[in-house]
Short mmCIF file of C-alpha atoms in Angstrom, two decimals:
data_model
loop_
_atom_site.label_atom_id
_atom_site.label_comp_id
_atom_site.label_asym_id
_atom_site.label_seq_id
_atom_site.Cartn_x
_atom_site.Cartn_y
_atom_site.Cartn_z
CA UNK A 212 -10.85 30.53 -15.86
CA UNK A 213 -7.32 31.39 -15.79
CA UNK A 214 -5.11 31.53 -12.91
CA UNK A 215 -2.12 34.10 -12.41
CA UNK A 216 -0.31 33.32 -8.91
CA UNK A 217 2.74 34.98 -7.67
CA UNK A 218 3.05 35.01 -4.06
CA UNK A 219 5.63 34.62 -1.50
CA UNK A 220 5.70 32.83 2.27
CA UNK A 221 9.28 34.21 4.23
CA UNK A 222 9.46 31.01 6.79
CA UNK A 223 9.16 28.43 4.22
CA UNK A 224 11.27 29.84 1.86
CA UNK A 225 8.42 30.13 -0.62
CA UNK A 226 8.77 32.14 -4.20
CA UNK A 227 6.68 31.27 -6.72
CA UNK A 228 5.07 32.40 -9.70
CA UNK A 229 2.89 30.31 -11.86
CA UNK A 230 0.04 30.43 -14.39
CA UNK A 231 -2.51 28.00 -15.71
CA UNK A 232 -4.53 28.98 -18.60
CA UNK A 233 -8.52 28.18 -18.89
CA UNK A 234 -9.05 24.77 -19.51
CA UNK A 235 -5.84 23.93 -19.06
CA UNK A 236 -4.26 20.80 -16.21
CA UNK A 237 -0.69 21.95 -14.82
CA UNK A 238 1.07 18.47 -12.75
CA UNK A 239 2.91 20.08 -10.14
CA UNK A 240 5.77 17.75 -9.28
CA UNK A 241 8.80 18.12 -7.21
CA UNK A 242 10.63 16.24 -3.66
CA UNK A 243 9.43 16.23 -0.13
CA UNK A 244 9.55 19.99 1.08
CA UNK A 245 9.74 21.26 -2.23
CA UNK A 246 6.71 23.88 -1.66
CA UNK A 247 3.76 21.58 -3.00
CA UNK A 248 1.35 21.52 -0.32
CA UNK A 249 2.31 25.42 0.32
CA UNK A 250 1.16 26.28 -3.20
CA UNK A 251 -2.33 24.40 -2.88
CA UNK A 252 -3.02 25.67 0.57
CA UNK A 253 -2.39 29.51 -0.78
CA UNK A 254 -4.54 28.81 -3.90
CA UNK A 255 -7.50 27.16 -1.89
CA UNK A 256 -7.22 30.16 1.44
CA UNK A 257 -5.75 27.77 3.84
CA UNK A 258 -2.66 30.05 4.23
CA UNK A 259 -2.35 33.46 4.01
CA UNK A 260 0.84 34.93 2.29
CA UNK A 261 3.58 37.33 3.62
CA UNK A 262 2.92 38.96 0.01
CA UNK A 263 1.71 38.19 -3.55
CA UNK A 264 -1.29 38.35 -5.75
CA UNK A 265 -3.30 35.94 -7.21
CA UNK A 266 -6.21 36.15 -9.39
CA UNK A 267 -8.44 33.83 -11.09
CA UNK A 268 -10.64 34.81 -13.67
CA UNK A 269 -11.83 38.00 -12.62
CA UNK A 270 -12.11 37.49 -8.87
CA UNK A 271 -9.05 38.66 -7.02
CA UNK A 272 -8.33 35.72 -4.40
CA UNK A 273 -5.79 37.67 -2.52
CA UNK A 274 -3.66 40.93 -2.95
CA UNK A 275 -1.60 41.13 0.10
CA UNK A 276 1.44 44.30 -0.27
CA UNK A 277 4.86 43.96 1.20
CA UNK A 278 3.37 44.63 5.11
CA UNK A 279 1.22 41.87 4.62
CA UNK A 280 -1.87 44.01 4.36
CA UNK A 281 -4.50 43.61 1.78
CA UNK A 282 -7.93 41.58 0.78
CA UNK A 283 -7.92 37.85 0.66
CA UNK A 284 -10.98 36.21 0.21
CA UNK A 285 -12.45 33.20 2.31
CA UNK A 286 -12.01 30.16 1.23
CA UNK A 287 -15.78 29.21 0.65
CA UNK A 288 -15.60 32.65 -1.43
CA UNK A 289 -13.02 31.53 -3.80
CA UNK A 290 -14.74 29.11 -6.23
CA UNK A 291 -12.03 26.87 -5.64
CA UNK A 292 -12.12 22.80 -4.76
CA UNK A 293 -9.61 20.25 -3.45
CA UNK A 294 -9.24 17.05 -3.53
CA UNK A 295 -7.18 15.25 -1.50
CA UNK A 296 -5.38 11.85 -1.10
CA UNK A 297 -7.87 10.66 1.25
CA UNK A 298 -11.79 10.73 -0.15
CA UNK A 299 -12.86 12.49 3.29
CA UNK A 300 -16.61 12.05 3.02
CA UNK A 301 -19.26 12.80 5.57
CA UNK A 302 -19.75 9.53 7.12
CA UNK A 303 -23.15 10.33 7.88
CA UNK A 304 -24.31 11.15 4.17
CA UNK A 305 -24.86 8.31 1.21
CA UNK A 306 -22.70 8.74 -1.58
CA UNK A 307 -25.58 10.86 -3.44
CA UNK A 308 -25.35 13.33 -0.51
CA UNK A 309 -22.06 13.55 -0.35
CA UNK A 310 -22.08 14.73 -4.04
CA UNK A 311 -25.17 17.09 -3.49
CA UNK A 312 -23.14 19.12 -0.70
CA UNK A 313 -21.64 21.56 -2.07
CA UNK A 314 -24.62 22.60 -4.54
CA UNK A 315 -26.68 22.55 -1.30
CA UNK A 316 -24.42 24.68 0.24
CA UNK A 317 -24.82 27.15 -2.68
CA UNK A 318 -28.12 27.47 -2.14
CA UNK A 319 -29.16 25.41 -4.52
CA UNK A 320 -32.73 23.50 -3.95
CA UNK A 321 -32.80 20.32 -3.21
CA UNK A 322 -34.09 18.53 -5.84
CA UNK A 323 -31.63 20.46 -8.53
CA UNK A 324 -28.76 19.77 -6.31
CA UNK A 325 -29.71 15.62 -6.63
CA UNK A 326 -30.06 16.08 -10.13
CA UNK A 327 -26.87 17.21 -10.35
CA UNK A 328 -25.30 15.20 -8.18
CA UNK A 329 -26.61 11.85 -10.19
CA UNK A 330 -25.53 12.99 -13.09
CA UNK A 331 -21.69 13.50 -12.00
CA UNK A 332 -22.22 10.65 -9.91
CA UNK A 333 -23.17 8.88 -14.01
CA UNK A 334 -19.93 10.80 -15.16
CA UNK A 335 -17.27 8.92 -12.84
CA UNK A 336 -19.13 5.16 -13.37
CA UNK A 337 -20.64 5.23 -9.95
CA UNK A 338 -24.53 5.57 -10.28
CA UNK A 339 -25.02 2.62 -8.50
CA UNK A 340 -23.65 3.51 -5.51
CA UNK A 341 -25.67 6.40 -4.79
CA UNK A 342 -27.28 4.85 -1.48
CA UNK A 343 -23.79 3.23 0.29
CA UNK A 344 -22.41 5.33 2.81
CA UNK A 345 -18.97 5.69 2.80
CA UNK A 346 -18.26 3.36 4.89
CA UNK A 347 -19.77 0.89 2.83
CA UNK A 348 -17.38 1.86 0.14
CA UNK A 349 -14.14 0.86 -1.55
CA UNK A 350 -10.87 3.35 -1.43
CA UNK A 351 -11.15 3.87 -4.94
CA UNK A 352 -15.12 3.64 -4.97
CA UNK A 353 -14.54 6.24 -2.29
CA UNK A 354 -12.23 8.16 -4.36
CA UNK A 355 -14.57 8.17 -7.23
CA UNK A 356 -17.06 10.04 -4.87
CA UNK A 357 -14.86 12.56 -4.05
CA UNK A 358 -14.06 13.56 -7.53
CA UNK A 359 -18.14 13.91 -8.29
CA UNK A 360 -18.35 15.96 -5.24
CA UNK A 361 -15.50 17.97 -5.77
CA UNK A 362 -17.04 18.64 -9.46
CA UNK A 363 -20.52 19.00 -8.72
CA UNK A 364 -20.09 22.16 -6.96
CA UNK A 365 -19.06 24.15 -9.95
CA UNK A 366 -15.48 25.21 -9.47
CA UNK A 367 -13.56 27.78 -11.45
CA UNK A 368 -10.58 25.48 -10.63
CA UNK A 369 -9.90 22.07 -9.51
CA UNK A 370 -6.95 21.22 -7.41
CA UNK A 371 -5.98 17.82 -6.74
CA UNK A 372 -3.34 16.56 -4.05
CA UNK A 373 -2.19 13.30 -4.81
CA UNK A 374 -5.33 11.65 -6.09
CA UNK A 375 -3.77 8.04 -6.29
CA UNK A 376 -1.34 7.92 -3.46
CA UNK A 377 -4.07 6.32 -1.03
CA UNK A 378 -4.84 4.01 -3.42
CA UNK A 379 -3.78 0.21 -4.29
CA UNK A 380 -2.47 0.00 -7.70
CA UNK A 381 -4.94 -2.14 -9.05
CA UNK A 382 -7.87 0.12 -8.48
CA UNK A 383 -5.82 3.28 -9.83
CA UNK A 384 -5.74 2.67 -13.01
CA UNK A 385 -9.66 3.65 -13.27
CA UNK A 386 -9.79 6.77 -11.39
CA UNK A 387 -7.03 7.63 -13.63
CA UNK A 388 -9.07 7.15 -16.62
CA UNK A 389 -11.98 9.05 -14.96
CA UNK A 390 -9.77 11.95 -13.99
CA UNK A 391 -9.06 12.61 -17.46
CA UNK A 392 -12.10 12.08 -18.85
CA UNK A 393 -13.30 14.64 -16.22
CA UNK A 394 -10.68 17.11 -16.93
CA UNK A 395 -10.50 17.20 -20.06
CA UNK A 396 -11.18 21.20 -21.17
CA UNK A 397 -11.29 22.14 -17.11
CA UNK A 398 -8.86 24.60 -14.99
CA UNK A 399 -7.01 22.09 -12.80
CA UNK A 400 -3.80 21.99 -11.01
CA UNK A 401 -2.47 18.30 -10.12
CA UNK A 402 0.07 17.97 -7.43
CA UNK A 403 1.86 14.35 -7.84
CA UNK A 404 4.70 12.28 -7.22
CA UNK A 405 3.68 9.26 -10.39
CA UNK A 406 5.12 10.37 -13.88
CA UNK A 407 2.42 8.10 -15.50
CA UNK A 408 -0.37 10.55 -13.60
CA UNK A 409 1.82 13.76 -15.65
CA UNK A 410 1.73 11.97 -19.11
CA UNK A 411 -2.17 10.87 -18.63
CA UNK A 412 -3.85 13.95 -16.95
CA UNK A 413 -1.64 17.26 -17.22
CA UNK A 414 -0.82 19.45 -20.30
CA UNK A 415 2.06 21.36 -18.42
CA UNK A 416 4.60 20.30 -15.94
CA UNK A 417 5.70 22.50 -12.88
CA UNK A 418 9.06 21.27 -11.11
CA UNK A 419 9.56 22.56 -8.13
CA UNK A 420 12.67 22.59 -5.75
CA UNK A 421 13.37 24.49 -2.46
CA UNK A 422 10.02 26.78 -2.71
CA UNK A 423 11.08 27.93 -6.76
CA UNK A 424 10.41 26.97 -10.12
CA UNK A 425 13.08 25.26 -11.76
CA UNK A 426 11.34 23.58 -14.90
CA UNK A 427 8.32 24.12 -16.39
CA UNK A 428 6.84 23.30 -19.76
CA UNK A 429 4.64 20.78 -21.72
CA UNK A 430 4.95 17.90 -19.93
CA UNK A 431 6.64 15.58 -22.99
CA UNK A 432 9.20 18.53 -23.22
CA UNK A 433 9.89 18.68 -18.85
CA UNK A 434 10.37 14.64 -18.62
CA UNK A 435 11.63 13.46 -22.08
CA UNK A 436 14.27 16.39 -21.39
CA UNK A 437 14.70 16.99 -17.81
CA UNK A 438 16.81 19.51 -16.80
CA UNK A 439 17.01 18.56 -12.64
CA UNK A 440 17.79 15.33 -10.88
CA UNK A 441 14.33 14.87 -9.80
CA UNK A 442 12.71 15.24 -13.13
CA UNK A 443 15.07 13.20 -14.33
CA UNK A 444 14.90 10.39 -11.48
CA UNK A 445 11.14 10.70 -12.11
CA UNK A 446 11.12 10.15 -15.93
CA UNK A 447 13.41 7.25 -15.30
CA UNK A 448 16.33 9.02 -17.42
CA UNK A 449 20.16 9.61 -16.56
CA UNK A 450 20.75 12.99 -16.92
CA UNK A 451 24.41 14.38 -17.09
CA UNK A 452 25.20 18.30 -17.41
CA UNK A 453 28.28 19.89 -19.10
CA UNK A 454 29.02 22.28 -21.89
CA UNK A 455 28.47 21.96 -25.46
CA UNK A 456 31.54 21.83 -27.18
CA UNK A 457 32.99 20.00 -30.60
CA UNK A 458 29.64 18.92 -31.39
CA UNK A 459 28.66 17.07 -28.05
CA UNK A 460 28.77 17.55 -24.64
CA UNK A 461 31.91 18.19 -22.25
CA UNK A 462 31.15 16.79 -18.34
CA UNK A 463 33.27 18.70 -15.90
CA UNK A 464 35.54 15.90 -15.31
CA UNK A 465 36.61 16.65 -19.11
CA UNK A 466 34.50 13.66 -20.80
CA UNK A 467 32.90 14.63 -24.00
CA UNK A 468 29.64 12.54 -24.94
CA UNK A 469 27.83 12.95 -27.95
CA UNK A 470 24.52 12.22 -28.65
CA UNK A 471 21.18 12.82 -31.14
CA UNK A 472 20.80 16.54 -31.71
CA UNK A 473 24.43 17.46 -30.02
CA UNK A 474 25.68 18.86 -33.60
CA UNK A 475 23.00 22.09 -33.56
CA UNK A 476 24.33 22.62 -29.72
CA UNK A 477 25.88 26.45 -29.63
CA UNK A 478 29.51 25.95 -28.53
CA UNK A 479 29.98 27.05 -24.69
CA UNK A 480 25.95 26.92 -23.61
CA UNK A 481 25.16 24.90 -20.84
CA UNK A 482 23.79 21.59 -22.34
CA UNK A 483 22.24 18.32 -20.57
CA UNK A 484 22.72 14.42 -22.54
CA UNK A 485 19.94 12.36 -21.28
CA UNK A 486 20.01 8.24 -21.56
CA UNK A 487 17.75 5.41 -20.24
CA UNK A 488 19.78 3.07 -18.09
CA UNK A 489 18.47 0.10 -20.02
CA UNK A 490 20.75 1.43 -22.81
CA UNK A 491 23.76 1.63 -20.80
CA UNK A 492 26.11 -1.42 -20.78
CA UNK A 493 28.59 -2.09 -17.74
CA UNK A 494 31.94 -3.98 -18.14
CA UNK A 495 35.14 -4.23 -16.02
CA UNK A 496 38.49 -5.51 -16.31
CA UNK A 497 40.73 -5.37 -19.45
CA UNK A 498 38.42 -2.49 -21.65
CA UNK A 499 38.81 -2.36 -25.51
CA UNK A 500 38.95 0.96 -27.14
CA UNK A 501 35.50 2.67 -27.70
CA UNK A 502 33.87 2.20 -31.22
CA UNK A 503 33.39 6.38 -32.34
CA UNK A 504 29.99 6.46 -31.70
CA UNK A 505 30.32 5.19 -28.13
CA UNK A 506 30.36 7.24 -24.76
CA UNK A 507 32.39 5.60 -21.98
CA UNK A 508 32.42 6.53 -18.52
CA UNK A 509 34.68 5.14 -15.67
CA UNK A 510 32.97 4.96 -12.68
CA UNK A 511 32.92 3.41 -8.74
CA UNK A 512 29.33 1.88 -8.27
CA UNK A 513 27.32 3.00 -5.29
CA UNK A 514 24.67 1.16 -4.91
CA UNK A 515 22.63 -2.04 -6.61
CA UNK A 516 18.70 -2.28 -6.45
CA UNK A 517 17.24 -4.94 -7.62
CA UNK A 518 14.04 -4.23 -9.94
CA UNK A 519 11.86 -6.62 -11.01
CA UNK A 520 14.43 -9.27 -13.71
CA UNK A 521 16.88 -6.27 -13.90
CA UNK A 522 19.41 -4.78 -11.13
CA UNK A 523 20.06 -1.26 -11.62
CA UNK A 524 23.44 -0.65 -10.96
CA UNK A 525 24.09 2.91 -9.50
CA UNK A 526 27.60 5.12 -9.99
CA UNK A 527 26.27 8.36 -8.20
CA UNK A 528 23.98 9.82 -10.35
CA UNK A 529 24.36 7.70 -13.44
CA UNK A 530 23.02 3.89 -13.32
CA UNK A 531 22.33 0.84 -15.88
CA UNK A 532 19.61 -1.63 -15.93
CA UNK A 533 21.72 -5.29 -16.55
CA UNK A 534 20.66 -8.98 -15.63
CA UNK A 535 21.54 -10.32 -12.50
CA UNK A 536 23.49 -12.75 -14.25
CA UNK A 537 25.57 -9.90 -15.33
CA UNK A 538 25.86 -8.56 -12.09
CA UNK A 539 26.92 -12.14 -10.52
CA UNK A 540 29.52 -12.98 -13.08
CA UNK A 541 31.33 -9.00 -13.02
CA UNK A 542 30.80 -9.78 -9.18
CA UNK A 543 29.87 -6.18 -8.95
CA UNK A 544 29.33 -4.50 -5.09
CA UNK A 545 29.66 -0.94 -3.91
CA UNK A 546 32.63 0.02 -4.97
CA UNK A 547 33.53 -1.70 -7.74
CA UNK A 548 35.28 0.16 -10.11
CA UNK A 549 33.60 -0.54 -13.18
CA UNK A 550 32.69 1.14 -16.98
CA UNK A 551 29.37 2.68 -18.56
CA UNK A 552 29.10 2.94 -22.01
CA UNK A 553 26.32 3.73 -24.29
CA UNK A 554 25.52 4.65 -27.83
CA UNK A 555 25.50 7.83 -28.76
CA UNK A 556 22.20 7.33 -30.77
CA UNK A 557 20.38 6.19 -27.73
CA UNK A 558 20.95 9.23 -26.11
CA UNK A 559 19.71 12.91 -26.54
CA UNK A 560 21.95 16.01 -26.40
CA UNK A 561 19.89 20.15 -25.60
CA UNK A 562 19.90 22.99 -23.67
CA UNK A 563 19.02 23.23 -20.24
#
């Protein structure tokens, strides 16, 4: 079923409107504080809003005017389920039980409801857990139990909170794979902080910042071309924002870069060049003259992180990936005055 939300909460400076077709998964990303939780606890009847509608499928979950008057149904009522970053299963119930629950709950007999619940127990590769209480399980054999659960009950809509975040990153890769297998063709809304869960589960990005939308779109559009400093941090990009002018792109400091696409840029609109700071080199002392198709910034560096074989080496909000040889032999620290440069075909050039 589809879901149309628009609803706003006053104290947490909360305006947001957002829809998610049927059968459609929407990855809800954004910083700490940036209205995530807010948004799922609305959807699911944890919170009540100081106004807004929202209405999914046919049923009307709430309608609340201006005064904060008007219908909002319970959350039971709502045909909604959550899953959260911790499994949360009855400790008292085997892992078959846990899944039966909700269809219990419904009213539905028992022996249907165990049907069901071995055959979505089948569907997330865990039939043969069926008797272990939780306790007896794994975090991501827990996890895997709280996805059947959540799905055997029917929902209209599936919201998810983090799915991997309790997890070790050796056992996420799995419920990964059965999150989109299960899915696949269902309403769902993911709420996440891991790119990689974006590109492998959700059709549609939502960014949010400071309780409001400020990118949305399919998600190879919202983190191949980011158009905030989170998206961008998050796709692993270096994002810099001017003007399009002269067939590239004018910083504010007067720089003009030029990148792939910058030529079919409208003169004057507000444009964003996006690079990966593997592709940007860093040199200091006596500079040669840029080659045409280079881009050269001057910059003070920050901050260095080492990652992995590479340091990145940080100038504000622009960094490069380089050895640590490199790093040794420019004897680069915070504030070293140092130079970017990168090709303009490894960048790309649009409209934010």
């Amino acid at each position: 079923m589809t879901l149309e939300f628009a609803a706003v909460v006053e104290d947490r400076g909360f305006d947001v409107e957002l829809t998610v077709a049927e059968g459609e998964t929407v990855a809800v990303l954004g910083p700490n504080g940036a209205g995530k939780s807010t948004l799922l606890a609305l959807i699911a009847g944890l919170l009540r809003p100081d106004h807004g509608t929202a209405r999914l499928g046919g049923h009307v979950l709430f309608d609340v005017d201006d005064r904060g008057r008007g219908p909002a149904l319970r959350p039971h009522e709502r045909g909604v389920s959550m899953l959260a970053q911790d499994a949360l299963l009855f400790p008292h119930l085997s892992a078959l039980d846990n899944v039966a629950f909700g269809p219990r709950s419904a009213g539905v007999p028992r022996r249907e409801a165990g049907r069901r619940a071995a055959d979505w127990l089948a569907r997330v590769d865990a039939t043969g857990l069926a008797d272990r209480r939780p306790a007896q399980l794994s975090g991501g054999q827990a996890q895997r139990i709280a996805v059947a659960r959540a799905l055997a009950a029917g929902p209209d809509l599936l919201l998810l909170d983090e799915p991997m975040a309790a997890l070790d990153v050796s056992v996420a890769p799995a419920l990964r794979r059965t999150l989109r297998d299960v899915l696949a063709d269902r309403t769902a809304i993911v709420v996440t902080h891991d790119v990689l869960d974006a590109f492998t589960l959700a059709d549609r990005v939502v960014v949010l910042e400071g309780g409001r939308v400020v990118d949305a779109g399919p998600t190879h559009d919202v983190l191949e071309r980011p158009t905030t400093p989170f998206a961008a941090g998050l796709a692993g990009l270096d994002l810099l924002t001017g003007t399009a002018h002269g067939g590239g792109v004018r910083l504010e400091d007067g720089t003009l870069l030029t990148a792939r696409s910058a030529d079919g840029l409208p003169a004057g609109a507000a444009a964003a060049v996006a690079v990966r700071p593997s592709a940007v080199r860093v040199s200091t002392g006596t500079l040669s003259s840029p080659t045409p198709s280079e881009n050269v910034l001057d910059v003070v560096v920050t901050d260095l992180e080492p990652r992995g074989d590479v340091v990145r080496v940080r100038a504000g909000d622009v960094s490069a990936d380089v050895p640590p040889g490199l790093v040794a032999g420019l004897d680069l620290v915070p504030g070293s005055a140092v130079r970017f440069s990168f090709d303009a075909g490894d960048a790309v050039a649009y409209l934010v």
